[in-house]
Structures are given as structure tokens and as C-alpha cells.
Amino acid sequence: MTARTLSSRSFASRGLAAAFSPISDRRSGEPTRLSVAGRGATVTLRGLSKAFGSKPVLKGVDLHIPAGQFVAVVGKSGCGKSTLLRTILGLEAPTSGDVRVADAAPNVRSARIMFQEPRLLPWARVLDNVVVGVGDRSDKAAARAAAQAALAEVGLADRAGEWPSALSGGQKQRVALARALVSHPRLLALDEPLGALDALTRIEMQTLVERIWREQGFTAVLVTHDVSEALALADRVVLVEDGAIALDLAVDLPRPRRRGSPELARLEGIILDQLFNAGARPGDAEDAPERARQEVYA
Amino acid sequence: MRFDAKNLLAFVIPVGLIVVWQGLSLLGEVPPEVLPAPTDVVAAGWRLGASGELWSNIAISAWRAGVGFLIGGGIGFAFGLANGLSKLSERLTDPTLQMIRTIPHLAMIPLVILWFGIDETAKIFLVALGVSFPIYLNTLHGVRTVDAQLVEMGRAYGMTSRELFFRVVLLGALPSIFVGLRYALGIMWLTLIVAETISASSGLGYMAMNAREFMLVDVVVLSIVIYALLGKLADSVARWLERATLSWHPAYLAR
Ligand SMILES: Nc1ncnc2c1ncn2[C@@H]1O[C@H](COP(=O)(O)OP(=O)(O)OP(=O)(O)O)[C@@H](O)[C@H]1O
Ligand SMILES: [Mg+2]
């Protein structure tokens, strides 16, 4: 376990809101929702370091993500968020330290990633793009049925036969989400998948991701620039700074969360403070607070 | 209706030119030994067609073109794929291929005649040589410029190398490969015409050269027209193939 600023407040006294929200009393770190607890992978990073050539990007990251937890990773551009995610997924080999997913070596079949871009094959119909995500493609009919079900899940069942180029940006990202989910992964990594979407579509997608996560109970790791997005979705927000974890914050708030609630604002303040305190190094134009602020809210 | 009228527009000038040509010939403004009337050319076609000479010449020319194209295109395609996928292969063969490419392949005709005589091999060799480079270059370019993000996605989603090749790389390279294909088809006919004109005892080029000896201008013009038609046919087939396989491409979606 890493050193964590766990704010383990009890929500028992929160009254009605808690009573109606079945997961409101869960604490990060505990396996949740008994019915689906077994479906999430546990991720453990020990002393994980990654360097590109002589340039260190990650410096001894320790992180334990319990099964079924939704973790958001925030940090400035270039701090190594994507690298962290890609290393967890096994797309990059760690320079030192180790990565364990569900107590096994990184397993491509049980982990899926959603990229910032939809990355759909332009020459495959929407349905066939989702079929790409099916783990076992040997049974064609079953694979297509699973893909169709995943498309229905993201609300695009009627677009199965179209080319990706006929879809809007948000719809493409939903197809990408269906592709990521069709194999029922135990770990879903999301690398700023909503970054390119407009504000409304983004909120819609956040709701969709949250709903599916609650239904399926996979472990989710979401990389994002948007602190409010992190707080809206995650059980826990991890702030990466200078290749290490600078802040590890539990977000024990009932779902669905109301945007702009005082509690969210308070947590957002903590995260932003941490971001800017370290960011206001003099003479570093790239990290100018004004810029960072825009980026964080972008 | 409107669409039909627009299509017909393309024919106005060619048909007009033929009518003018026919008119001038009838008036005796164009002497038949310079340019025979269109009707004479058609008549020559009828005559040679009836005797079977025309068809056998077309068949042998098409056969040479096809075989040369398959061999040269196949070699170019194979090297294009290999060098696009493997750095080692590229370092090994690309400099040599680029060097050979700088030789105009028609400059090889005297040497090829010395090697193969006026045998079929000579023509097929020249066509293959000419066709291989555009296919090679465009396949290589296509494979190299396949979206790396899609390849990474394929890997992350557990595609095998085989799946990655057939479902991502090859399809991604296809638009570029088609550019090479159409360019190569043009070179194929050009090479064949030159080779058959210089050294052959059959084929359309030979038919034209032979007719020249006997001052049969109508047959010469007929050969030229047939070359043009065959070239157009090959191009249309390539276009059709392109449209059928690239129907996903935004450029073809609207049509
Ligand atoms: N393949 C690579 N080769 C060399 N350097 C790399 C490579 N990938 C990432 N880097 C470097 O590692 C650092 C972290 O990159 P990373 O993509 O993880 O940042 P990030 O936090 O995801 O940034 P952003 O928020 O802008 O996406 C950057 O300085 C980048 O230049
Ligand atoms: Mg990134």
C-alpha cells in the first residue's frame, strides 16, 4: 500500500441520501458490491520505474488498486500519466519494479484500454469494430452477438452496419467504449477518452461510463486532465507529479454525484492546490499557473 | 435525367471530332494515305476481325501484358510489403531497388533483345520491370504510413501478427496500393507497345508495324485505337476494384 491521504469519514450519518444509494457507504480499499466484486482485477505496482532512454518518466511508483475500484489519475501534461497506464496494460515494459494485474502477469484479455482517440478501423463497419474487442473470436456468430449487445449497451444498436466515418465524435467514442467492454474486462484503462468531446457529450459519456462500471464491477483507471471529471467518477484520485504519486485522495461520496456540491468543491481545492504549488516554479513557462489552470479546466 | 445529360456531355467533343474528321475525309481535305476516314478504320477492324487476325493479336498482347503485370506487380508488391514491415529487409534491398529504378526500363531494350531475342520472354521481362517499381514504391509508402495508433490498438486488443497484417496494415495501405496499380497499368501498355513495335512477330504493335510496311494506314490507326480502348478498359477495372474495396473511404462514401 502506498502512503495515502485517506479521508475515511463515515457517511452513516449522512441520512437519506445514503440510505437510497446502495454504494454510498463503500470505502475505497474495500471490495465492493458483493455480486460483482469478483469481476475486477487487482492492480499492484511496486517500485515501478520507467525511463525512455536516459529520461526518467516514472520514478518508483507504488500503487495498489483493489478489485472494482475506480481510480482517476490526474497530473500535468507530460508528467507520465499515459506512461503509467500503458505500463499497467503491458504496452510498455517497466525499466524496473513490477506490475501485477489480478496476481498474474499483465493479461491482454482481461485488461482493455480506451484511448484518447476512438481508433476505430475506418474500413470495418461499426459492428466489426466492436468484434475486434471480443476476446475469443473463433465463434463468429457468438462474437457478433456479443458485439451487438455491447453496442446496445452504449445506445448505438441501430448504427451497427455503418462505417465509422458516418458517426459523430461522441458516437465514435461510444463505439470504442463498446469495443473495450465487449470482452467484459476485469480492468478498464481509460486514457483521456473524453478529452476531445464537447462539454455536454462529455457529461453524457461520464454518466454512461459510470453506469456501466457500476453494472459490471471492473476495476477502472481513468487518466484525465479534468479534475472535476475525476471527482465525478472516481473512488480515488491519484495525482502524479514528477514521476511519482504526490497525492492519493479517497473520494467517499455517494453516487451519482451532484456537480458543484460543496464536498466536491473542497476536494477539487485540495487537488488544485497540490497541482499549482508544485507547478509554480519560477522560470518554467510551460508550467505557468495560468496555463495549468486552463488545462485543468479544459 | 439531369445526371444522364451531364454524362453525355463528356462525349460531345470526341463525337464531334470524329464527325468533323469523317466530314473532312469525305470532302477529300484529308488524304486517306495520311489519315483514313473513321469508317475506313471501322472497316479495317471488321476485315481483320472476320479473318481472326485481330483477335489473335489482341489475345497475345493481352497475355503478355497480363503475365508481365502479374510477375512484375507481384515482385513489387512483395518487396513493398517486406520492406514496409521489416527494417532489416529494407536496409538490405531498398538501396539496390532504388538504384535500378533510376534506369529507364525502355533503355534496356537493346540488351533485352540480345539476351532473349524477340522471344516472349523479352516482352514479359520489360513489362514486369516497368510495372514493378510503381507498385513497389506505393505499397512501401502505404505500409509505412499506416496509422501507428491503429496498429497499437490492434496489439493492445490482442490481435495476432497475422490479424494485424490482414485487418490493419494491408487495408490501411490499400488506397496507396491502388495509386500504384493504376500508374503501373499505364506503364504496362506503354512498355508493351514499344516492345512489340520494335521486336515482335505477333501482337498489336507488330500488327501496326507490319501494316506500315504495306502502307495500310487504316490498320495502323486501328491498332492505336485498340490500344487506347484496352488502356481505358484496364483503368476502368482498376477504378471499379478501387471503389469496391475502398467503399469505407470518405472519398467514395458520397458516390
Ligand atoms: N515512446 C516514448 N519515447 C520517448 N519519450 C516518451 C515516449 N512516451 C512518452 N515519452 C515522454 O514521457 C513523458 C511522459 O509522457 P506521457 O505521455 O506519459 O505524459 P502524459 O502525462 O500522458 O501527458 P498528457 O497529459 O499530455 O497526455 C513525456 O515527457 C514524453 O515526452
Ligand atoms: Mg497522455
Coordinates of C-alpha atoms and ligand atoms in Angstrom, one line a residue:
Chain A
M1 CA 0.0 0.0 0.0
T2 CA 1.1 3.5 -0.7
A3 CA 1.1 6.4 1.7
R4 CA -2.4 7.7 1.3
T5 CA -4.3 10.7 2.5
L6 CA -7.3 8.6 3.1
S7 CA -10.2 10.6 4.5
S8 CA -12.2 7.8 5.8
R9 CA -15.2 9.7 7.0
S10 CA -18.3 7.7 7.8
F11 CA -21.3 8.5 5.8
A12 CA -23.7 6.7 8.1
S13 CA -24.8 10.0 9.5
R14 CA -25.5 11.4 6.0
G15 CA -29.1 10.4 6.2
L16 CA -31.5 9.9 3.4
A17 CA -29.1 10.3 0.5
A18 CA -27.0 7.5 1.9
A19 CA -30.0 5.3 2.5
F20 CA -31.1 5.5 -1.1
S21 CA -27.7 5.0 -2.5
P22 CA -26.6 1.4 -2.1
I23 CA -22.9 2.1 -2.6
S24 CA -22.7 5.3 -0.7
D25 CA -21.1 3.6 2.3
R26 CA -18.4 1.9 0.5
R27 CA -14.9 2.9 1.2
S28 CA -12.1 2.8 -1.2
G29 CA -9.8 -0.1 -0.4
E30 CA -12.7 -2.4 0.4
P31 CA -14.0 -4.8 -2.1
T32 CA -17.5 -3.6 -3.0
R33 CA -20.8 -4.8 -4.3
L34 CA -20.6 -8.4 -3.4
S35 CA -22.3 -9.6 -6.5
V36 CA -19.7 -8.2 -8.8
A37 CA -16.6 -8.0 -6.6
G38 CA -15.0 -11.0 -8.3
R39 CA -15.1 -9.3 -11.7
G40 CA -12.5 -6.6 -11.1
A41 CA -8.8 -7.1 -11.3
T42 CA -6.4 -6.1 -8.5
V43 CA -3.6 -3.9 -9.7
T44 CA -0.4 -3.7 -7.7
L45 CA 2.6 -1.6 -8.7
R46 CA 5.8 -2.0 -6.7
G47 CA 8.7 0.4 -7.2
L48 CA 7.6 0.9 -10.8
S49 CA 10.1 3.0 -12.8
K50 CA 10.1 3.7 -16.4
A51 CA 12.7 5.7 -18.4
F52 CA 12.8 6.5 -22.1
G53 CA 16.4 6.3 -23.0
S54 CA 18.1 8.3 -20.2
K55 CA 14.9 10.3 -19.4
P56 CA 13.2 9.0 -16.3
V57 CA 9.4 9.3 -16.6
L58 CA 8.2 7.2 -13.7
K59 CA 10.3 7.0 -10.5
G60 CA 9.4 4.2 -8.2
V61 CA 5.7 4.3 -8.2
D62 CA 3.9 2.2 -5.6
L63 CA 0.2 1.8 -6.0
H64 CA -2.3 -0.8 -5.0
I65 CA -5.7 -0.7 -6.6
P66 CA -8.2 -3.1 -5.1
A67 CA -10.7 -5.0 -7.3
G68 CA -13.5 -3.0 -8.6
Q69 CA -12.2 0.4 -7.6
F70 CA -12.5 3.4 -9.9
V71 CA -9.2 5.3 -9.8
A72 CA -8.7 8.6 -11.5
V73 CA -5.1 9.7 -12.4
V74 CA -4.6 13.4 -12.8
G75 CA -1.5 15.5 -13.3
K76 CA 0.1 18.0 -15.7
S77 CA 0.7 17.3 -19.3
G78 CA 3.8 15.2 -19.8
C79 CA 4.0 14.0 -16.1
G80 CA 3.8 10.4 -17.2
K81 CA 0.1 9.6 -16.8
S82 CA -0.2 7.8 -20.1
T83 CA 3.1 6.0 -19.5
L84 CA 1.8 4.8 -16.1
L85 CA -1.4 3.5 -17.8
R86 CA 0.4 1.9 -20.7
T87 CA 2.8 0.2 -18.3
I88 CA -0.1 -1.2 -16.3
L89 CA -1.6 -2.6 -19.5
G90 CA 1.7 -4.1 -20.6
L91 CA 2.0 -1.9 -23.6
E92 CA 5.3 -0.6 -22.2
A93 CA 7.8 -2.7 -20.3
P94 CA 8.8 -1.2 -16.9
T95 CA 12.5 -0.3 -16.6
S96 CA 12.4 -1.6 -13.0
G97 CA 9.9 -2.6 -10.4
D98 CA 6.9 -4.7 -11.2
V99 CA 3.3 -4.6 -12.3
R100 CA 0.8 -7.2 -11.2
V101 CA -2.7 -7.3 -12.5
A102 CA -5.0 -9.7 -10.7
D103 CA -2.0 -11.5 -9.3
A104 CA -0.9 -12.6 -12.7
A105 CA 1.3 -11.2 -15.4
P106 CA -0.4 -8.5 -17.5
N107 CA -3.0 -10.2 -19.4
V108 CA -4.3 -8.6 -22.5
R109 CA -7.5 -10.5 -22.5
S110 CA -8.6 -9.3 -19.0
A111 CA -7.5 -5.7 -19.5
R112 CA -8.7 -3.3 -22.1
I113 CA -7.7 0.3 -22.9
M114 CA -9.7 3.1 -24.3
F115 CA -7.5 5.8 -26.0
Q116 CA -7.9 9.5 -26.3
E117 CA -8.9 8.9 -30.0
P118 CA -11.5 6.4 -30.9
R119 CA -9.0 4.4 -33.0
L120 CA -11.7 2.6 -34.9
L121 CA -10.7 0.8 -38.1
P122 CA -12.2 3.0 -40.8
W123 CA -12.6 0.1 -43.2
A124 CA -14.6 -2.0 -40.8
R125 CA -18.3 -1.5 -40.1
V126 CA -19.2 -0.3 -36.6
L127 CA -20.2 -3.9 -35.5
D128 CA -17.0 -5.4 -36.9
N129 CA -15.0 -2.7 -35.0
V130 CA -16.6 -3.9 -31.8
V131 CA -15.9 -7.5 -32.7
V132 CA -12.2 -6.6 -32.6
G133 CA -12.7 -6.3 -28.8
V134 CA -14.1 -9.8 -28.4
G135 CA -11.5 -12.0 -26.7
D136 CA -12.3 -15.2 -28.4
R137 CA -13.2 -14.6 -32.0
S138 CA -13.3 -18.2 -33.1
D139 CA -17.0 -18.4 -32.9
K140 CA -18.1 -15.7 -35.4
A141 CA -21.8 -15.7 -34.6
A142 CA -21.2 -15.5 -30.8
A143 CA -18.7 -12.8 -31.3
R144 CA -21.1 -10.7 -33.4
A145 CA -23.9 -11.3 -30.9
A146 CA -21.7 -10.1 -28.1
A147 CA -20.7 -7.1 -30.1
Q148 CA -24.3 -6.2 -30.9
A149 CA -25.1 -6.5 -27.2
A150 CA -22.2 -4.1 -26.3
L151 CA -23.4 -1.7 -28.9
A152 CA -26.9 -1.7 -27.4
E153 CA -25.3 -1.1 -24.0
V154 CA -23.8 2.2 -25.3
G155 CA -27.0 3.1 -27.2
L156 CA -25.8 2.5 -30.7
A157 CA -27.5 -0.7 -31.6
D158 CA -29.1 0.8 -34.7
R159 CA -25.8 2.0 -36.1
A160 CA -24.1 -1.4 -36.3
G161 CA -24.0 -1.5 -40.1
E162 CA -22.5 1.9 -40.7
W163 CA -19.0 3.0 -41.4
P164 CA -17.2 4.8 -38.6
S165 CA -16.8 7.9 -40.7
A166 CA -20.6 8.3 -40.6
L167 CA -20.6 8.8 -36.8
S168 CA -20.1 11.9 -34.7
G169 CA -17.1 12.2 -32.4
G170 CA -19.1 11.2 -29.4
Q171 CA -20.6 8.3 -31.1
K172 CA -17.2 7.0 -32.3
Q173 CA -16.0 7.2 -28.7
R174 CA -19.1 5.2 -27.6
V175 CA -18.2 2.5 -30.2
A176 CA -14.7 2.5 -28.8
L177 CA -16.2 2.1 -25.3
A178 CA -18.3 -0.8 -26.6
R179 CA -15.2 -2.4 -28.1
A180 CA -13.4 -2.0 -24.8
L181 CA -16.2 -3.6 -22.8
V182 CA -17.4 -6.3 -25.1
S183 CA -14.9 -8.9 -23.6
H184 CA -16.1 -8.0 -20.1
P185 CA -12.6 -6.9 -19.0
R186 CA -11.6 -7.1 -15.4
L187 CA -9.6 -3.9 -15.8
L188 CA -10.5 -1.0 -18.0
A189 CA -7.9 1.7 -18.6
L190 CA -9.1 5.0 -20.0
D191 CA -6.5 7.4 -21.3
E192 CA -8.4 10.7 -21.5
P193 CA -11.1 9.2 -23.7
L194 CA -13.4 12.1 -23.3
G195 CA -10.8 14.8 -23.8
A196 CA -11.8 15.7 -27.3
L197 CA -15.6 15.8 -26.7
D198 CA -17.7 18.9 -26.1
A199 CA -18.9 19.6 -22.6
L200 CA -22.4 18.1 -23.0
T201 CA -21.3 14.9 -24.7
R202 CA -18.6 14.6 -22.2
I203 CA -21.1 14.6 -19.3
E204 CA -23.3 12.1 -21.1
M205 CA -20.3 9.8 -21.6
Q206 CA -19.2 10.2 -18.0
T207 CA -22.7 9.1 -16.9
L208 CA -22.5 6.2 -19.3
V209 CA -19.1 5.0 -18.1
E210 CA -20.2 5.3 -14.5
R211 CA -23.4 3.3 -15.1
I212 CA -21.6 0.5 -17.0
W213 CA -18.8 0.4 -14.3
R214 CA -21.5 0.0 -11.6
E215 CA -23.2 -2.8 -13.5
Q216 CA -20.0 -4.7 -14.5
G217 CA -17.8 -4.0 -11.5
F218 CA -14.5 -4.0 -13.3
T219 CA -11.5 -2.1 -12.0
A220 CA -11.2 1.3 -13.8
V221 CA -8.2 3.5 -14.1
L222 CA -9.1 6.8 -15.7
V223 CA -6.4 9.3 -16.8
T224 CA -7.8 12.8 -17.2
H225 CA -6.9 16.4 -17.3
D226 CA -10.2 17.4 -15.9
V227 CA -10.2 17.4 -12.1
S228 CA -14.0 17.7 -11.9
E229 CA -14.3 14.7 -14.2
A230 CA -12.0 12.8 -11.9
L231 CA -14.1 13.7 -8.9
A232 CA -17.4 13.0 -10.6
L233 CA -16.4 9.4 -11.4
A234 CA -13.7 8.1 -9.2
D235 CA -13.5 6.4 -5.8
R236 CA -10.0 7.7 -5.5
V237 CA -7.9 10.4 -7.2
V238 CA -4.2 9.9 -7.7
L239 CA -2.1 12.9 -8.6
V240 CA 1.1 12.2 -10.5
E241 CA 3.8 14.7 -10.3
D242 CA 7.4 14.4 -11.4
G243 CA 7.1 10.7 -12.0
A244 CA 5.7 9.9 -8.5
I245 CA 2.4 9.9 -6.7
A246 CA 2.1 13.3 -5.0
L247 CA -1.4 12.9 -3.7
D248 CA -3.7 10.0 -3.1
L249 CA -7.1 11.1 -2.2
A250 CA -10.2 9.0 -1.4
V251 CA -13.5 10.3 -2.7
D252 CA -16.1 8.8 -0.4
L253 CA -19.1 10.5 -1.8
P254 CA -22.4 9.0 -2.8
R255 CA -23.3 8.4 -6.4
P256 CA -24.5 9.7 -8.7
R257 CA -22.6 12.8 -7.6
R258 CA -24.0 16.2 -7.9
R259 CA -21.8 18.6 -9.8
G260 CA -20.8 21.6 -7.8
S261 CA -21.6 20.1 -4.4
P262 CA -19.5 21.7 -1.6
E263 CA -17.8 18.4 -0.8
L264 CA -16.6 18.0 -4.4
A265 CA -15.5 21.6 -4.4
R266 CA -13.5 21.1 -1.3
L267 CA -11.7 18.0 -2.8
E268 CA -11.2 19.9 -6.0
G269 CA -9.5 22.6 -4.0
I270 CA -7.1 20.1 -2.4
I271 CA -6.1 18.7 -5.7
L272 CA -5.7 22.0 -7.5
D273 CA -3.6 23.4 -4.6
Q274 CA -1.3 20.4 -4.9
L275 CA -1.1 20.9 -8.7
F276 CA -0.3 24.6 -8.5
N277 CA 2.0 24.6 -5.5
A278 CA 4.4 22.3 -7.4
G279 CA 3.6 23.9 -10.7
A280 CA 4.6 27.5 -9.8
R281 CA 8.3 27.0 -10.2
P282 CA 9.7 30.3 -11.5
G283 CA 11.2 30.5 -15.0
D284 CA 9.3 27.5 -16.2
A285 CA 7.0 28.9 -18.9
E286 CA 5.4 25.5 -19.6
D287 CA 4.2 25.2 -16.1
A288 CA 2.8 28.7 -15.7
P289 CA -0.2 28.5 -13.3
E290 CA -2.5 30.4 -15.7
R291 CA -1.8 27.8 -18.3
A292 CA -2.1 24.9 -16.0
R293 CA -5.4 26.3 -14.7
Q294 CA -6.8 26.4 -18.2
E295 CA -5.6 23.0 -18.9
V296 CA -7.1 21.5 -15.8
Y297 CA -10.5 23.0 -16.6
A298 CA -10.3 22.4 -20.3
Chain B
M1 CA -32.4 12.8 -66.2
R2 CA -30.0 15.6 -65.3
F3 CA -27.3 13.2 -64.4
D4 CA -27.6 11.4 -67.8
A5 CA -27.4 14.7 -69.6
K6 CA -24.2 15.5 -67.7
N7 CA -22.7 12.2 -68.6
L8 CA -23.4 12.7 -72.2
L9 CA -21.6 16.0 -72.1
A10 CA -18.3 14.1 -71.9
F11 CA -19.0 12.6 -75.3
V12 CA -19.8 15.8 -77.1
I13 CA -16.2 16.7 -78.0
P14 CA -14.9 13.2 -79.0
V15 CA -18.0 12.5 -81.1
G16 CA -17.8 16.0 -82.6
L17 CA -14.2 15.4 -83.6
I18 CA -15.0 12.1 -85.2
V19 CA -17.8 13.7 -87.2
V20 CA -15.5 16.5 -88.4
W21 CA -12.8 14.0 -89.2
Q22 CA -15.3 12.0 -91.2
G23 CA -16.6 15.1 -93.0
L24 CA -13.1 16.3 -93.9
S25 CA -12.2 12.9 -95.2
L26 CA -15.4 12.7 -97.4
L27 CA -14.6 16.2 -98.8
G28 CA -11.1 15.0 -99.6
E29 CA -9.5 17.5 -97.4
V30 CA -7.6 14.8 -95.5
P31 CA -5.9 12.4 -98.0
P32 CA -6.6 8.7 -97.0
E33 CA -2.8 7.9 -97.1
V34 CA -2.4 10.4 -94.2
L35 CA -5.4 9.7 -92.1
P36 CA -8.1 7.3 -93.3
A37 CA -11.8 8.2 -92.6
P38 CA -13.3 6.7 -89.4
T39 CA -15.5 4.5 -91.5
D40 CA -12.3 3.1 -93.2
V41 CA -10.8 2.3 -89.8
V42 CA -14.0 0.5 -88.7
A43 CA -14.0 -1.4 -92.0
A44 CA -10.4 -2.4 -91.4
G45 CA -11.4 -3.6 -87.9
W46 CA -14.3 -5.6 -89.5
R47 CA -12.0 -7.1 -92.1
L48 CA -9.3 -8.2 -89.6
G49 CA -11.9 -9.3 -87.1
A50 CA -13.5 -11.5 -89.6
S51 CA -10.2 -13.1 -90.6
G52 CA -9.4 -13.7 -86.9
E53 CA -6.1 -11.9 -87.2
L54 CA -7.3 -9.1 -85.0
W55 CA -8.4 -11.3 -82.1
S56 CA -5.3 -13.4 -82.1
N57 CA -3.1 -10.3 -81.9
I58 CA -5.2 -8.8 -79.2
A59 CA -5.1 -12.1 -77.3
I60 CA -1.3 -12.4 -77.5
S61 CA -0.8 -8.7 -76.5
A62 CA -3.2 -9.1 -73.6
W63 CA -1.5 -12.2 -72.5
R64 CA 1.9 -10.6 -72.5
A65 CA 0.6 -7.6 -70.6
G66 CA -1.2 -9.7 -68.1
V67 CA 1.7 -12.1 -67.4
G68 CA 4.3 -9.3 -67.2
F69 CA 2.0 -7.4 -64.9
L70 CA 1.4 -10.3 -62.6
I71 CA 5.1 -11.1 -62.4
G72 CA 6.4 -7.5 -62.0
G73 CA 3.5 -6.4 -59.9
G74 CA 3.8 -9.5 -57.6
I75 CA 7.5 -8.8 -57.1
G76 CA 7.0 -5.1 -56.5
F77 CA 4.2 -5.9 -54.1
A78 CA 6.2 -8.5 -52.2
F79 CA 9.2 -6.2 -51.8
G80 CA 6.9 -3.3 -50.9
L81 CA 5.3 -5.3 -48.1
A82 CA 8.6 -6.8 -46.9
N83 CA 10.4 -3.5 -46.8
G84 CA 7.5 -1.7 -45.2
L85 CA 7.2 -4.3 -42.4
S86 CA 10.9 -5.1 -41.8
K87 CA 13.7 -2.6 -41.3
L88 CA 16.2 -5.3 -42.0
S89 CA 14.7 -6.2 -45.4
E90 CA 14.5 -2.5 -46.2
R91 CA 18.2 -1.8 -45.4
L92 CA 19.1 -4.9 -47.4
T93 CA 17.1 -4.3 -50.6
D94 CA 15.8 -0.8 -50.8
P95 CA 19.0 0.9 -51.9
T96 CA 19.5 -1.6 -54.7
L97 CA 15.9 -1.3 -55.9
Q98 CA 16.1 2.5 -55.9
M99 CA 19.3 2.3 -57.9
I100 CA 17.7 0.0 -60.6
R101 CA 14.7 2.3 -60.6
T102 CA 16.7 5.1 -62.0
I103 CA 17.4 3.2 -65.2
P104 CA 14.6 3.9 -67.7
H105 CA 13.4 0.4 -68.4
L106 CA 12.9 1.0 -72.1
A107 CA 16.6 1.8 -72.3
M108 CA 17.1 -1.9 -71.6
I109 CA 15.5 -2.9 -75.0
P110 CA 18.7 -3.5 -76.9
L111 CA 20.2 -5.5 -74.1
V112 CA 17.0 -7.5 -73.6
I113 CA 16.9 -8.3 -77.3
L114 CA 20.5 -9.6 -77.0
W115 CA 19.5 -11.7 -74.0
F116 CA 16.2 -13.1 -75.1
G117 CA 15.9 -12.4 -78.9
I118 CA 12.4 -11.4 -79.9
D119 CA 11.1 -14.2 -77.7
E120 CA 8.0 -13.8 -75.5
T121 CA 10.4 -13.6 -72.5
A122 CA 11.8 -10.3 -73.8
K123 CA 8.4 -8.6 -73.8
I124 CA 7.3 -10.1 -70.5
F125 CA 10.6 -9.1 -68.9
L126 CA 10.2 -5.5 -70.0
V127 CA 6.6 -5.2 -68.8
A128 CA 7.5 -6.8 -65.5
L129 CA 10.4 -4.5 -65.0
G130 CA 8.4 -1.4 -65.8
V131 CA 5.4 -2.3 -63.7
S132 CA 7.3 -3.4 -60.6
F133 CA 8.5 -0.1 -59.5
P134 CA 5.3 1.9 -59.2
I135 CA 3.8 -1.0 -57.3
Y136 CA 6.8 -1.3 -55.1
L137 CA 7.0 2.3 -54.2
N138 CA 3.4 2.8 -53.5
T139 CA 3.0 -0.4 -51.5
L140 CA 6.0 0.6 -49.4
H141 CA 4.6 4.0 -48.9
G142 CA 1.2 2.6 -48.0
V143 CA 2.5 0.2 -45.4
R144 CA 4.8 2.8 -43.9
T145 CA 2.1 5.3 -43.5
V146 CA -0.5 3.0 -41.9
D147 CA -1.8 4.8 -38.8
A148 CA 0.5 3.7 -36.0
Q149 CA -2.3 4.3 -33.5
L150 CA -4.4 1.7 -35.1
V151 CA -1.5 -0.8 -35.1
E152 CA -1.1 -0.1 -31.4
M153 CA -4.8 -0.5 -30.8
G154 CA -4.6 -3.9 -32.6
R155 CA -1.8 -5.0 -30.4
A156 CA -3.5 -3.9 -27.3
Y157 CA -6.6 -5.7 -28.3
G158 CA -4.7 -9.0 -28.7
M159 CA -4.6 -9.2 -32.5
T160 CA -2.1 -11.8 -33.7
S161 CA 0.5 -10.7 -36.2
R162 CA -1.5 -12.3 -38.9
E163 CA -4.7 -10.5 -37.9
L164 CA -2.8 -7.3 -37.6
F165 CA -1.4 -7.6 -41.1
F166 CA -4.6 -8.5 -42.8
R167 CA -7.0 -6.4 -40.8
V168 CA -5.0 -3.3 -40.2
V169 CA -1.8 -2.9 -42.2
L170 CA -2.9 -4.3 -45.6
L171 CA -6.3 -2.5 -45.6
G172 CA -4.7 0.7 -44.4
A173 CA -2.2 0.5 -47.2
L174 CA -4.8 -0.2 -49.8
P175 CA -5.5 3.3 -51.1
S176 CA -1.8 3.8 -51.8
I177 CA -1.5 0.4 -53.4
F178 CA -4.3 1.4 -55.8
V179 CA -2.5 4.5 -56.8
G180 CA 0.5 2.3 -57.7
L181 CA -1.8 -0.2 -59.5
R182 CA -3.3 2.4 -61.8
Y183 CA 0.0 4.0 -62.5
A184 CA 1.5 0.6 -63.3
L185 CA -1.3 -0.2 -65.7
G186 CA -0.4 2.8 -67.8
I187 CA 3.3 1.8 -67.8
M188 CA 2.2 -1.8 -68.7
W189 CA 0.6 -0.7 -72.0
L190 CA 3.3 1.8 -72.9
T191 CA 6.0 -0.8 -72.4
L192 CA 4.2 -3.4 -74.4
I193 CA 3.5 -1.1 -77.3
V194 CA 7.2 -0.1 -77.6
A195 CA 8.5 -3.6 -77.2
E196 CA 6.0 -5.0 -79.7
T197 CA 6.8 -2.2 -82.2
I198 CA 10.5 -2.8 -82.0
S199 CA 10.7 -6.6 -81.8
A200 CA 7.8 -9.0 -82.3
S201 CA 6.2 -11.3 -84.7
S202 CA 2.8 -11.1 -83.3
G203 CA 0.6 -8.7 -81.2
L204 CA -1.0 -5.4 -81.7
G205 CA 2.3 -3.5 -82.0
Y206 CA 3.5 -6.0 -84.6
M207 CA 0.2 -5.6 -86.5
A208 CA 0.7 -1.9 -86.6
M209 CA 4.4 -2.1 -87.8
N210 CA 3.5 -4.7 -90.3
A211 CA 0.7 -2.6 -91.7
R212 CA 3.1 0.3 -92.0
E213 CA 5.3 -1.8 -94.3
F214 CA 2.3 -2.3 -96.6
M215 CA 1.1 1.3 -96.2
L216 CA -2.1 0.1 -94.6
V217 CA -2.8 3.4 -92.7
D218 CA -6.3 2.2 -91.6
V219 CA -4.8 -0.7 -89.8
V220 CA -2.2 1.5 -88.1
V221 CA -4.9 3.8 -86.9
L222 CA -7.0 0.8 -85.8
S223 CA -4.1 -0.5 -83.7
I224 CA -3.8 2.8 -82.0
V225 CA -7.5 3.0 -81.2
I226 CA -7.5 -0.5 -79.8
Y227 CA -4.5 0.3 -77.6
A228 CA -6.4 3.2 -76.3
L229 CA -9.5 1.1 -75.7
L230 CA -7.6 -1.6 -73.9
G231 CA -5.8 1.0 -71.7
K232 CA -9.2 2.5 -70.8
L233 CA -10.6 -0.9 -70.0
A234 CA -7.7 -1.7 -67.7
D235 CA -8.1 1.6 -65.9
S236 CA -11.9 1.1 -65.6
V237 CA -11.3 -2.3 -64.0
A238 CA -8.9 -0.8 -61.5
R239 CA -11.3 2.0 -60.7
W240 CA -14.1 -0.4 -60.2
L241 CA -11.9 -2.6 -57.9
E242 CA -10.9 0.5 -56.0
R243 CA -14.4 1.6 -55.5
A244 CA -15.5 -1.9 -54.4
T245 CA -12.7 -2.3 -51.9
L246 CA -12.5 1.3 -50.6
S247 CA -16.2 1.8 -50.1
W248 CA -15.4 2.7 -46.5
H249 CA -13.2 5.6 -47.6
P250 CA -14.8 9.0 -47.1
A251 CA -13.9 9.9 -50.7
Y252 CA -16.1 7.1 -52.0
L253 CA -18.9 7.3 -49.5
A254 CA -20.9 10.0 -51.2
R255 CA -21.0 8.3 -54.6
Ligands
LIG1 N1 7.7 6.4 -26.6 C1 8.3 7.4 -26.0 N2 9.6 7.7 -26.2 C2 10.2 8.7 -25.6 N3 9.7 9.5 -24.7 C3 8.4 9.3 -24.4 C4 7.7 8.3 -25.0 N4 6.4 8.3 -24.5 C5 6.4 9.3 -23.6 N5 7.6 9.9 -23.5 C6 7.9 11.0 -22.6 O1 7.5 10.7 -21.3 C7 6.9 11.8 -20.7 C8 5.5 11.4 -20.2 O2 4.7 11.1 -21.3 P1 3.2 10.7 -21.1 O3 2.6 10.5 -22.5 O4 3.1 9.6 -20.1 O5 2.6 12.1 -20.5 P2 1.1 12.4 -20.0 O6 1.1 12.6 -18.6 O7 0.2 11.3 -20.5 O8 0.8 13.7 -20.8 P3 -0.5 14.2 -21.5 O9 -1.4 14.6 -20.4 O10 -0.1 15.4 -22.3 O11 -1.1 13.1 -22.3 C9 6.9 12.9 -21.7 O12 7.9 13.8 -21.4 C10 7.1 12.3 -23.0 O13 7.9 13.1 -23.8
MG2 MG -1.3 11.2 -22.1

